Amino acid sequence: MSEMKHLVTLEGLTVDEMMAILKAADEFARGRQQTFNQKVVANLFFEPSTRTQYSFEMAQKKLGIETITFNERVSSISKGETLYDTVKCFEAFGIDALVIRHPEENYFDQLMGHVSIPIFNAGDGSGQHPTQSLLDLFTIWQEFGYFEGLKIAIVGDVANSRVAHSNIQVMKRLGMKVSLVAPPQFQEAGYKWHDLDEVLTEMDIVMLLRVQHERHQEALSLSQAAYHEQYGLSIERERQMKANAIIMHPAPFNRGVEIADEVVACERSRIFKQMENGVYVRMAIMSRAFER
Ligand code: NCD
């Protein structure tokens, strides 16, 4: 059997391997057809999801892959079954791959080496979100055609964001200049922190993040209006951005908090493009795992 094509973090991928995924995504975006008859993938989501779960499903349908959607609430998880035993069950059924989103950081460590089918990480707590990073990279690559030297500000709840964690690592590896902006409560050790208005006009990309209320022990000390004032992309801030700069957000977004209502669909926003690209990138990831 060929090497198992798991995708749990981007650390295990070389730059060439990532570029091959982006190129395949580009082909799917241009209408490449590929069919994997007889393949069945189960989507196991232990946290809410709209974009990640349904774009995986859309990608599976476009590739002719049959899907099983796991519903945690009416599964044996409610009888105390562990993630490990749930995964071993799907493996026993003969499933060809698993997409998993789970609140526990590094949940996949307990599975690596114990399962014989590819695992695609759709988000592990505040840890990593590799498929989101790849779709973000694909969106940036489509826009600029390169990564080296591009300046990005990642703004918001960095400490609790798996999107930020995956992106900071991979973007630095690709030679991008990453500036982080966050309220003190959402900062973490090991990084330099910036003021949004000081970096804004220099940026090629401004990426906003949702405040991850569900991961906080303590409530956010700022009101929504105060957050918007200090950290939100208002229309006034949008106007100060460089001519060809773009706006990104993994979504779901909160209008009027991290991003102004009018900015969501403005000319330089690529937020809906990111959603579209999520389908192509996930097609590329599954194609890579199933291709011989
Ligand atoms: C993100 C996630 O779930 O990490 N959304 C996504 O996958 N598109 C970001 C978030 O929930 O804020």
PDB file of C-alpha atoms and ligand atoms in Angstrom:
ATOM      1  CA  MET A   1       0.000   0.000   0.000  1.00  0.00           C
ATOM      2  CA  SER A   2       1.210   3.524  -0.731  1.00  0.00           C
ATOM      3  CA  GLU A   3       1.992   5.959   2.075  1.00  0.00           C
ATOM      4  CA  MET A   4      -1.086   6.906   4.103  1.00  0.00           C
ATOM      5  CA  LYS A   5      -2.236  10.376   3.032  1.00  0.00           C
ATOM      6  CA  HIS A   6      -3.482  11.725   6.358  1.00  0.00           C
ATOM      7  CA  LEU A   7      -3.895  15.462   6.674  1.00  0.00           C
ATOM      8  CA  VAL A   8      -3.871  16.376  10.361  1.00  0.00           C
ATOM      9  CA  THR A   9      -1.520  19.382  10.361  1.00  0.00           C
ATOM     10  CA  LEU A  10       0.417  21.141   7.619  1.00  0.00           C
ATOM     11  CA  GLU A  11       3.728  20.508   9.371  1.00  0.00           C
ATOM     12  CA  GLY A  12       4.019  17.116   7.725  1.00  0.00           C
ATOM     13  CA  LEU A  13       3.735  18.589   4.222  1.00  0.00           C
ATOM     14  CA  THR A  14       6.620  20.044   2.247  1.00  0.00           C
ATOM     15  CA  VAL A  15       6.120  23.299   0.371  1.00  0.00           C
ATOM     16  CA  ASP A  16       6.125  21.280  -2.866  1.00  0.00           C
ATOM     17  CA  GLU A  17       3.375  19.018  -1.552  1.00  0.00           C
ATOM     18  CA  MET A  18       1.288  22.026  -0.551  1.00  0.00           C
ATOM     19  CA  MET A  19       1.817  23.637  -3.944  1.00  0.00           C
ATOM     20  CA  ALA A  20       0.714  20.404  -5.616  1.00  0.00           C
ATOM     21  CA  ILE A  21      -2.532  20.572  -3.610  1.00  0.00           C
ATOM     22  CA  LEU A  22      -3.087  24.211  -4.629  1.00  0.00           C
ATOM     23  CA  LYS A  23      -2.426  23.357  -8.279  1.00  0.00           C
ATOM     24  CA  ALA A  24      -4.899  20.480  -8.138  1.00  0.00           C
ATOM     25  CA  ALA A  25      -7.434  22.822  -6.481  1.00  0.00           C
ATOM     26  CA  ASP A  26      -6.878  25.244  -9.351  1.00  0.00           C
ATOM     27  CA  GLU A  27      -7.619  22.487 -11.856  1.00  0.00           C
ATOM     28  CA  PHE A  28     -10.835  21.602 -10.037  1.00  0.00           C
ATOM     29  CA  ALA A  29     -11.752  25.307 -10.007  1.00  0.00           C
ATOM     30  CA  ARG A  30     -11.317  25.280 -13.791  1.00  0.00           C
ATOM     31  CA  GLY A  31     -13.658  22.326 -14.175  1.00  0.00           C
ATOM     32  CA  ARG A  32     -11.430  19.234 -13.969  1.00  0.00           C
ATOM     33  CA  GLN A  33     -13.591  16.150 -13.516  1.00  0.00           C
ATOM     34  CA  GLN A  34     -12.543  13.151 -11.498  1.00  0.00           C
ATOM     35  CA  THR A  35     -14.614  10.292 -10.141  1.00  0.00           C
ATOM     36  CA  PHE A  36     -13.870   7.862  -7.353  1.00  0.00           C
ATOM     37  CA  ASN A  37     -16.552   5.224  -7.652  1.00  0.00           C
ATOM     38  CA  GLN A  38     -17.089   2.952  -4.669  1.00  0.00           C
ATOM     39  CA  LYS A  39     -15.300   5.231  -2.201  1.00  0.00           C
ATOM     40  CA  VAL A  40     -17.154   6.063   1.017  1.00  0.00           C
ATOM     41  CA  VAL A  41     -16.058   8.817   3.406  1.00  0.00           C
ATOM     42  CA  ALA A  42     -17.577   9.462   6.842  1.00  0.00           C
ATOM     43  CA  ASN A  43     -17.744  13.004   8.185  1.00  0.00           C
ATOM     44  CA  LEU A  44     -17.489  13.042  11.986  1.00  0.00           C
ATOM     45  CA  PHE A  45     -18.215  16.492  13.394  1.00  0.00           C
ATOM     46  CA  PHE A  46     -18.141  16.801  17.181  1.00  0.00           C
ATOM     47  CA  GLU A  47     -18.412  20.620  16.965  1.00  0.00           C
ATOM     48  CA  PRO A  48     -20.806  22.791  14.955  1.00  0.00           C
ATOM     49  CA  SER A  49     -19.829  23.573  11.371  1.00  0.00           C
ATOM     50  CA  THR A  50     -21.385  24.990   8.245  1.00  0.00           C
ATOM     51  CA  ARG A  51     -18.573  25.710   5.779  1.00  0.00           C
ATOM     52  CA  THR A  52     -16.123  22.960   6.627  1.00  0.00           C
ATOM     53  CA  GLN A  53     -18.646  20.143   6.931  1.00  0.00           C
ATOM     54  CA  TYR A  54     -20.792  20.996   3.920  1.00  0.00           C
ATOM     55  CA  SER A  55     -17.936  21.971   1.641  1.00  0.00           C
ATOM     56  CA  PHE A  56     -16.340  18.599   2.399  1.00  0.00           C
ATOM     57  CA  GLU A  57     -19.690  17.031   1.487  1.00  0.00           C
ATOM     58  CA  MET A  58     -19.959  19.105  -1.669  1.00  0.00           C
ATOM     59  CA  ALA A  59     -16.397  18.119  -2.636  1.00  0.00           C
ATOM     60  CA  GLN A  60     -17.235  14.456  -2.006  1.00  0.00           C
ATOM     61  CA  LYS A  61     -20.353  14.660  -4.181  1.00  0.00           C
ATOM     62  CA  LYS A  62     -18.403  16.327  -7.000  1.00  0.00           C
ATOM     63  CA  LEU A  63     -15.882  13.467  -6.851  1.00  0.00           C
ATOM     64  CA  GLY A  64     -18.590  10.797  -6.872  1.00  0.00           C
ATOM     65  CA  ILE A  65     -17.703   9.754  -3.311  1.00  0.00           C
ATOM     66  CA  GLU A  66     -20.504   8.404  -1.111  1.00  0.00           C
ATOM     67  CA  THR A  67     -20.770  10.071   2.284  1.00  0.00           C
ATOM     68  CA  ILE A  68     -21.930   9.121   5.737  1.00  0.00           C
ATOM     69  CA  THR A  69     -22.706  12.015   8.054  1.00  0.00           C
ATOM     70  CA  PHE A  70     -22.234  11.149  11.680  1.00  0.00           C
ATOM     71  CA  ASN A  71     -24.610  12.691  14.206  1.00  0.00           C
ATOM     72  CA  GLU A  72     -22.947  12.806  17.606  1.00  0.00           C
ATOM     73  CA  ARG A  73     -26.180  13.383  19.555  1.00  0.00           C
ATOM     74  CA  VAL A  74     -27.868  10.224  18.347  1.00  0.00           C
ATOM     75  CA  SER A  75     -24.694   8.108  18.237  1.00  0.00           C
ATOM     76  CA  SER A  76     -23.159   5.811  20.869  1.00  0.00           C
ATOM     77  CA  ILE A  77     -21.052   8.779  22.056  1.00  0.00           C
ATOM     78  CA  SER A  78     -24.107   9.503  24.233  1.00  0.00           C
ATOM     79  CA  LYS A  79     -23.612   6.001  25.705  1.00  0.00           C
ATOM     80  CA  GLY A  80     -20.014   6.834  26.629  1.00  0.00           C
ATOM     81  CA  GLU A  81     -18.201   5.515  23.567  1.00  0.00           C
ATOM     82  CA  THR A  82     -14.836   7.216  22.986  1.00  0.00           C
ATOM     83  CA  LEU A  83     -13.614   8.909  19.810  1.00  0.00           C
ATOM     84  CA  TYR A  84     -11.030   6.141  19.377  1.00  0.00           C
ATOM     85  CA  ASP A  85     -13.657   3.383  19.492  1.00  0.00           C
ATOM     86  CA  THR A  86     -15.980   5.334  17.208  1.00  0.00           C
ATOM     87  CA  VAL A  87     -13.169   5.663  14.657  1.00  0.00           C
ATOM     88  CA  LYS A  88     -12.308   1.942  14.925  1.00  0.00           C
ATOM     89  CA  CYS A  89     -15.972   1.181  14.258  1.00  0.00           C
ATOM     90  CA  PHE A  90     -16.027   3.156  11.008  1.00  0.00           C
ATOM     91  CA  GLU A  91     -12.755   1.546  10.008  1.00  0.00           C
ATOM     92  CA  ALA A  92     -14.312  -1.877  10.586  1.00  0.00           C
ATOM     93  CA  PHE A  93     -17.213  -0.942   8.282  1.00  0.00           C
ATOM     94  CA  GLY A  94     -14.696  -0.508   5.477  1.00  0.00           C
ATOM     95  CA  ILE A  95     -14.929   3.288   5.220  1.00  0.00           C
ATOM     96  CA  ASP A  96     -12.209   4.707   2.941  1.00  0.00           C
ATOM     97  CA  ALA A  97     -11.389   7.902   4.893  1.00  0.00           C
ATOM     98  CA  LEU A  98     -12.608   9.994   7.818  1.00  0.00           C
ATOM     99  CA  VAL A  99     -13.082  13.737   8.148  1.00  0.00           C
ATOM    100  CA  ILE A 100     -12.986  14.659  11.846  1.00  0.00           C
ATOM    101  CA  ARG A 101     -13.643  17.873  13.766  1.00  0.00           C
ATOM    102  CA  HIS A 102     -13.265  17.545  17.518  1.00  0.00           C
ATOM    103  CA  PRO A 103     -12.955  20.025  20.437  1.00  0.00           C
ATOM    104  CA  GLU A 104      -9.861  18.324  21.862  1.00  0.00           C
ATOM    105  CA  GLU A 105      -6.528  19.760  20.670  1.00  0.00           C
ATOM    106  CA  ASN A 106      -4.392  17.061  18.985  1.00  0.00           C
ATOM    107  CA  TYR A 107      -7.212  14.480  19.217  1.00  0.00           C
ATOM    108  CA  PHE A 108      -5.531  12.773  16.250  1.00  0.00           C
ATOM    109  CA  ASP A 109      -2.417  11.791  18.252  1.00  0.00           C
ATOM    110  CA  GLN A 110      -4.336   8.868  19.759  1.00  0.00           C
ATOM    111  CA  LEU A 111      -5.344   7.702  16.268  1.00  0.00           C
ATOM    112  CA  MET A 112      -2.077   7.974  14.329  1.00  0.00           C
ATOM    113  CA  GLY A 113      -0.524   4.571  13.888  1.00  0.00           C
ATOM    114  CA  HIS A 114      -3.743   2.841  14.960  1.00  0.00           C
ATOM    115  CA  VAL A 115      -5.947   3.411  11.922  1.00  0.00           C
ATOM    116  CA  SER A 116      -5.406   2.181   8.400  1.00  0.00           C
ATOM    117  CA  ILE A 117      -7.488   4.861   6.618  1.00  0.00           C
ATOM    118  CA  PRO A 118      -6.671   8.530   5.972  1.00  0.00           C
ATOM    119  CA  ILE A 119      -7.815  11.069   8.560  1.00  0.00           C
ATOM    120  CA  PHE A 120      -8.537  14.618   7.389  1.00  0.00           C
ATOM    121  CA  ASN A 121      -8.481  17.041  10.312  1.00  0.00           C
ATOM    122  CA  ALA A 122     -11.384  19.476  10.023  1.00  0.00           C
ATOM    123  CA  GLY A 123     -10.303  21.315  13.195  1.00  0.00           C
ATOM    124  CA  ASP A 124      -8.996  20.212  16.613  1.00  0.00           C
ATOM    125  CA  GLY A 125     -10.094  22.616  19.362  1.00  0.00           C
ATOM    126  CA  SER A 126      -7.835  25.688  19.320  1.00  0.00           C
ATOM    127  CA  GLY A 127      -5.090  23.622  17.665  1.00  0.00           C
ATOM    128  CA  GLN A 128      -5.000  23.409  13.868  1.00  0.00           C
ATOM    129  CA  HIS A 129      -7.272  23.714  10.846  1.00  0.00           C
ATOM    130  CA  PRO A 130      -5.141  22.561   7.913  1.00  0.00           C
ATOM    131  CA  THR A 131      -7.846  22.484   5.227  1.00  0.00           C
ATOM    132  CA  GLN A 132      -8.869  26.042   6.114  1.00  0.00           C
ATOM    133  CA  SER A 133      -5.233  27.146   5.812  1.00  0.00           C
ATOM    134  CA  LEU A 134      -4.937  25.504   2.428  1.00  0.00           C
ATOM    135  CA  LEU A 135      -8.059  27.239   1.159  1.00  0.00           C
ATOM    136  CA  ASP A 136      -6.751  30.529   2.543  1.00  0.00           C
ATOM    137  CA  LEU A 137      -3.435  29.948   0.772  1.00  0.00           C
ATOM    138  CA  PHE A 138      -5.238  29.032  -2.426  1.00  0.00           C
ATOM    139  CA  THR A 139      -7.256  32.272  -2.254  1.00  0.00           C
ATOM    140  CA  ILE A 140      -4.053  34.292  -1.706  1.00  0.00           C
ATOM    141  CA  TRP A 141      -2.236  32.470  -4.496  1.00  0.00           C
ATOM    142  CA  GLN A 142      -5.127  33.094  -6.929  1.00  0.00           C
ATOM    143  CA  GLU A 143      -4.982  36.765  -6.045  1.00  0.00           C
ATOM    144  CA  PHE A 144      -1.249  37.483  -5.987  1.00  0.00           C
ATOM    145  CA  GLY A 145       0.406  34.464  -7.639  1.00  0.00           C
ATOM    146  CA  TYR A 146       3.110  34.224  -4.937  1.00  0.00           C
ATOM    147  CA  PHE A 147       3.584  34.211  -1.150  1.00  0.00           C
ATOM    148  CA  GLU A 148       7.130  35.426  -0.462  1.00  0.00           C
ATOM    149  CA  GLY A 149       7.111  38.887   1.122  1.00  0.00           C
ATOM    150  CA  LEU A 150       3.315  39.344   1.227  1.00  0.00           C
ATOM    151  CA  LYS A 151       2.184  41.185   4.347  1.00  0.00           C
ATOM    152  CA  ILE A 152      -0.792  39.865   6.272  1.00  0.00           C
ATOM    153  CA  ALA A 153      -2.407  41.096   9.485  1.00  0.00           C
ATOM    154  CA  ILE A 154      -4.295  38.424  11.418  1.00  0.00           C
ATOM    155  CA  VAL A 155      -6.684  40.245  13.728  1.00  0.00           C
ATOM    156  CA  GLY A 156      -8.791  39.045  16.638  1.00  0.00           C
ATOM    157  CA  ASP A 157      -8.993  36.075  18.958  1.00  0.00           C
ATOM    158  CA  VAL A 158      -5.622  34.657  17.946  1.00  0.00           C
ATOM    159  CA  ALA A 159      -5.075  32.656  21.155  1.00  0.00           C
ATOM    160  CA  ASN A 160      -8.204  30.553  20.657  1.00  0.00           C
ATOM    161  CA  SER A 161      -8.173  30.324  16.872  1.00  0.00           C
ATOM    162  CA  ARG A 162      -7.051  27.137  15.140  1.00  0.00           C
ATOM    163  CA  VAL A 163      -7.255  29.067  11.863  1.00  0.00           C
ATOM    164  CA  ALA A 164      -4.683  31.559  13.178  1.00  0.00           C
ATOM    165  CA  HIS A 165      -2.438  28.807  14.567  1.00  0.00           C
ATOM    166  CA  SER A 166      -2.331  26.891  11.286  1.00  0.00           C
ATOM    167  CA  ASN A 167      -1.930  30.037   9.216  1.00  0.00           C
ATOM    168  CA  ILE A 168       0.807  31.712  11.270  1.00  0.00           C
ATOM    169  CA  GLN A 169       3.006  28.624  10.953  1.00  0.00           C
ATOM    170  CA  VAL A 170       2.504  27.946   7.288  1.00  0.00           C
ATOM    171  CA  MET A 171       2.544  31.577   6.155  1.00  0.00           C
ATOM    172  CA  LYS A 172       5.861  32.206   7.896  1.00  0.00           C
ATOM    173  CA  ARG A 173       7.210  29.052   6.278  1.00  0.00           C
ATOM    174  CA  LEU A 174       6.181  30.454   2.880  1.00  0.00           C
ATOM    175  CA  GLY A 175       8.029  33.713   3.547  1.00  0.00           C
ATOM    176  CA  MET A 176       4.992  35.880   4.287  1.00  0.00           C
ATOM    177  CA  LYS A 177       5.275  38.697   6.840  1.00  0.00           C
ATOM    178  CA  VAL A 178       2.656  38.021   9.508  1.00  0.00           C
ATOM    179  CA  SER A 179       1.573  40.831  11.876  1.00  0.00           C
ATOM    180  CA  LEU A 180      -0.703  39.857  14.744  1.00  0.00           C
ATOM    181  CA  VAL A 181      -3.304  42.097  16.352  1.00  0.00           C
ATOM    182  CA  ALA A 182      -5.383  41.013  19.359  1.00  0.00           C
ATOM    183  CA  PRO A 183      -6.902  42.378  22.551  1.00  0.00           C
ATOM    184  CA  PRO A 184      -4.567  41.583  25.503  1.00  0.00           C
ATOM    185  CA  GLN A 185      -6.973  38.839  26.592  1.00  0.00           C
ATOM    186  CA  PHE A 186      -6.453  37.015  23.278  1.00  0.00           C
ATOM    187  CA  GLN A 187      -2.698  37.400  23.002  1.00  0.00           C
ATOM    188  CA  GLU A 188      -0.350  34.510  23.706  1.00  0.00           C
ATOM    189  CA  ALA A 189       3.319  34.239  24.560  1.00  0.00           C
ATOM    190  CA  GLY A 190       5.966  33.933  21.878  1.00  0.00           C
ATOM    191  CA  TYR A 191       4.600  36.502  19.429  1.00  0.00           C
ATOM    192  CA  LYS A 192       4.948  40.223  18.850  1.00  0.00           C
ATOM    193  CA  TRP A 193       1.670  42.169  18.970  1.00  0.00           C
ATOM    194  CA  HIS A 194       0.685  45.181  16.878  1.00  0.00           C
ATOM    195  CA  ASP A 195      -1.839  47.996  16.805  1.00  0.00           C
ATOM    196  CA  LEU A 196      -4.287  47.597  13.914  1.00  0.00           C
ATOM    197  CA  ASP A 197      -4.075  51.231  12.786  1.00  0.00           C
ATOM    198  CA  GLU A 198      -0.294  51.153  12.771  1.00  0.00           C
ATOM    199  CA  VAL A 199      -0.053  48.203  10.381  1.00  0.00           C
ATOM    200  CA  LEU A 200      -3.254  48.528   8.334  1.00  0.00           C
ATOM    201  CA  THR A 201      -2.024  50.707   5.462  1.00  0.00           C
ATOM    202  CA  GLU A 202       0.974  48.435   4.806  1.00  0.00           C
ATOM    203  CA  MET A 203      -0.947  45.179   4.531  1.00  0.00           C
ATOM    204  CA  ASP A 204      -1.660  43.143   1.393  1.00  0.00           C
ATOM    205  CA  ILE A 205      -4.147  41.023   3.324  1.00  0.00           C
ATOM    206  CA  VAL A 206      -6.225  41.714   6.415  1.00  0.00           C
ATOM    207  CA  MET A 207      -7.626  38.515   7.913  1.00  0.00           C
ATOM    208  CA  LEU A 208     -10.266  38.894  10.607  1.00  0.00           C
ATOM    209  CA  LEU A 209     -11.148  36.229  13.153  1.00  0.00           C
ATOM    210  CA  ARG A 210     -14.337  35.534  15.074  1.00  0.00           C
ATOM    211  CA  VAL A 211     -14.231  35.890  18.847  1.00  0.00           C
ATOM    212  CA  GLN A 212     -14.338  32.248  20.017  1.00  0.00           C
ATOM    213  CA  HIS A 213     -16.784  32.690  22.921  1.00  0.00           C
ATOM    214  CA  GLU A 214     -17.325  28.929  23.174  1.00  0.00           C
ATOM    215  CA  ARG A 215     -13.659  28.417  24.094  1.00  0.00           C
ATOM    216  CA  HIS A 216     -13.411  31.109  26.780  1.00  0.00           C
ATOM    217  CA  GLN A 217     -13.365  30.476  30.517  1.00  0.00           C
ATOM    218  CA  GLU A 218     -14.108  34.142  31.202  1.00  0.00           C
ATOM    219  CA  ALA A 219     -16.421  36.412  29.237  1.00  0.00           C
ATOM    220  CA  LEU A 220     -14.815  38.968  26.934  1.00  0.00           C
ATOM    221  CA  SER A 221     -14.246  42.163  28.903  1.00  0.00           C
ATOM    222  CA  LEU A 222     -14.995  44.440  25.910  1.00  0.00           C
ATOM    223  CA  SER A 223     -18.473  45.308  24.664  1.00  0.00           C
ATOM    224  CA  GLN A 224     -19.162  44.473  20.999  1.00  0.00           C
ATOM    225  CA  ALA A 225     -19.082  48.194  20.160  1.00  0.00           C
ATOM    226  CA  ALA A 226     -15.742  48.688  21.933  1.00  0.00           C
ATOM    227  CA  TYR A 227     -14.313  45.618  20.184  1.00  0.00           C
ATOM    228  CA  HIS A 228     -15.400  46.976  16.807  1.00  0.00           C
ATOM    229  CA  GLU A 229     -13.912  50.364  17.603  1.00  0.00           C
ATOM    230  CA  GLN A 230     -10.474  48.963  18.460  1.00  0.00           C
ATOM    231  CA  TYR A 231     -10.159  45.735  16.480  1.00  0.00           C
ATOM    232  CA  GLY A 232     -12.964  45.736  13.920  1.00  0.00           C
ATOM    233  CA  LEU A 233     -12.589  46.331  10.199  1.00  0.00           C
ATOM    234  CA  SER A 234     -14.845  49.375   9.858  1.00  0.00           C
ATOM    235  CA  ILE A 235     -15.600  51.060   6.553  1.00  0.00           C
ATOM    236  CA  GLU A 236     -13.171  53.847   7.543  1.00  0.00           C
ATOM    237  CA  ARG A 237     -10.384  51.328   8.032  1.00  0.00           C
ATOM    238  CA  GLU A 238     -11.265  49.502   4.812  1.00  0.00           C
ATOM    239  CA  ARG A 239     -10.771  52.804   2.937  1.00  0.00           C
ATOM    240  CA  GLN A 240      -7.237  53.130   4.257  1.00  0.00           C
ATOM    241  CA  MET A 241      -6.125  49.751   2.904  1.00  0.00           C
ATOM    242  CA  LYS A 242      -3.672  49.544  -0.031  1.00  0.00           C
ATOM    243  CA  ALA A 243      -5.169  49.626  -3.534  1.00  0.00           C
ATOM    244  CA  ASN A 244      -4.865  45.889  -4.229  1.00  0.00           C
ATOM    245  CA  ALA A 245      -5.187  44.640  -0.666  1.00  0.00           C
ATOM    246  CA  ILE A 246      -7.808  42.030   0.145  1.00  0.00           C
ATOM    247  CA  ILE A 247      -9.941  41.114   3.147  1.00  0.00           C
ATOM    248  CA  MET A 248     -10.346  37.550   4.391  1.00  0.00           C
ATOM    249  CA  HIS A 249     -12.316  35.876   7.183  1.00  0.00           C
ATOM    250  CA  PRO A 250     -12.787  32.120   7.697  1.00  0.00           C
ATOM    251  CA  ALA A 251     -16.390  32.805   8.822  1.00  0.00           C
ATOM    252  CA  PRO A 252     -18.802  32.579  10.506  1.00  0.00           C
ATOM    253  CA  PHE A 253     -18.464  36.357  10.906  1.00  0.00           C
ATOM    254  CA  ASN A 254     -20.254  38.631  13.301  1.00  0.00           C
ATOM    255  CA  ARG A 255     -21.337  41.722  11.411  1.00  0.00           C
ATOM    256  CA  GLY A 256     -20.648  44.887  13.382  1.00  0.00           C
ATOM    257  CA  VAL A 257     -18.121  43.173  15.673  1.00  0.00           C
ATOM    258  CA  GLU A 258     -14.920  42.058  13.910  1.00  0.00           C
ATOM    259  CA  ILE A 259     -16.188  43.290  10.525  1.00  0.00           C
ATOM    260  CA  ALA A 260     -18.617  46.045   9.548  1.00  0.00           C
ATOM    261  CA  ASP A 261     -21.760  44.958   7.722  1.00  0.00           C
ATOM    262  CA  GLU A 262     -20.842  46.940   4.559  1.00  0.00           C
ATOM    263  CA  VAL A 263     -17.320  45.481   4.467  1.00  0.00           C
ATOM    264  CA  VAL A 264     -18.412  41.816   4.327  1.00  0.00           C
ATOM    265  CA  ALA A 265     -19.210  41.905   0.612  1.00  0.00           C
ATOM    266  CA  CYS A 266     -17.175  44.957  -0.461  1.00  0.00           C
ATOM    267  CA  GLU A 267     -15.013  44.877  -3.561  1.00  0.00           C
ATOM    268  CA  ARG A 268     -11.843  43.745  -1.828  1.00  0.00           C
ATOM    269  CA  SER A 269     -13.529  41.124   0.318  1.00  0.00           C
ATOM    270  CA  ARG A 270     -12.637  37.540  -0.642  1.00  0.00           C
ATOM    271  CA  ILE A 271     -14.783  35.979   2.087  1.00  0.00           C
ATOM    272  CA  PHE A 272     -17.212  34.247  -0.305  1.00  0.00           C
ATOM    273  CA  LYS A 273     -14.354  33.314  -2.615  1.00  0.00           C
ATOM    274  CA  GLN A 274     -12.787  31.515   0.359  1.00  0.00           C
ATOM    275  CA  MET A 275     -16.007  29.515   0.783  1.00  0.00           C
ATOM    276  CA  GLU A 276     -16.025  28.563  -2.907  1.00  0.00           C
ATOM    277  CA  ASN A 277     -12.333  27.674  -2.791  1.00  0.00           C
ATOM    278  CA  GLY A 278     -12.951  25.412   0.208  1.00  0.00           C
ATOM    279  CA  VAL A 279     -14.729  22.988  -2.115  1.00  0.00           C
ATOM    280  CA  TYR A 280     -11.848  22.866  -4.643  1.00  0.00           C
ATOM    281  CA  VAL A 281      -9.163  22.499  -1.985  1.00  0.00           C
ATOM    282  CA  ARG A 282     -11.051  19.676  -0.284  1.00  0.00           C
ATOM    283  CA  MET A 283     -11.507  17.967  -3.655  1.00  0.00           C
ATOM    284  CA  ALA A 284      -7.734  18.234  -4.113  1.00  0.00           C
ATOM    285  CA  ILE A 285      -7.040  16.763  -0.662  1.00  0.00           C
ATOM    286  CA  MET A 286      -9.326  13.788  -1.197  1.00  0.00           C
ATOM    287  CA  SER A 287      -8.089  13.236  -4.720  1.00  0.00           C
ATOM    288  CA  ARG A 288      -4.515  13.183  -3.364  1.00  0.00           C
ATOM    289  CA  ALA A 289      -5.473  10.552  -0.791  1.00  0.00           C
ATOM    290  CA  PHE A 290      -7.331   8.289  -3.227  1.00  0.00           C
ATOM    291  CA  GLU A 291      -5.281   8.670  -6.404  1.00  0.00           C
ATOM    292  CA  ARG A 292      -2.891   5.849  -7.136  1.00  0.00           C
TER     293      ARG A 292
HETATM  294  C1  NCD B   1     -13.555  28.425  11.724  1.00  0.00           C
HETATM  295  C2  NCD B   1     -13.418  27.223  12.631  1.00  0.00           C
HETATM  296  O1  NCD B   1     -14.352  26.449  12.814  1.00  0.00           O
HETATM  297  O2  NCD B   1     -12.321  27.104  13.122  1.00  0.00           O
HETATM  298  N1  NCD B   1     -14.519  28.345  10.738  1.00  0.00           N
HETATM  299  C3  NCD B   1     -14.324  27.576   9.634  1.00  0.00           C
HETATM  300  O3  NCD B   1     -13.919  26.444   9.705  1.00  0.00           O
HETATM  301  N2  NCD B   1     -14.608  28.157   8.459  1.00  0.00           N
HETATM  302  C4  NCD B   1     -13.542  29.707  12.457  1.00  0.00           C
HETATM  303  C5  NCD B   1     -14.551  29.976  13.523  1.00  0.00           C
HETATM  304  O4  NCD B   1     -15.343  29.150  13.929  1.00  0.00           O
HETATM  305  O5  NCD B   1     -14.532  31.118  13.980  1.00  0.00           O
END
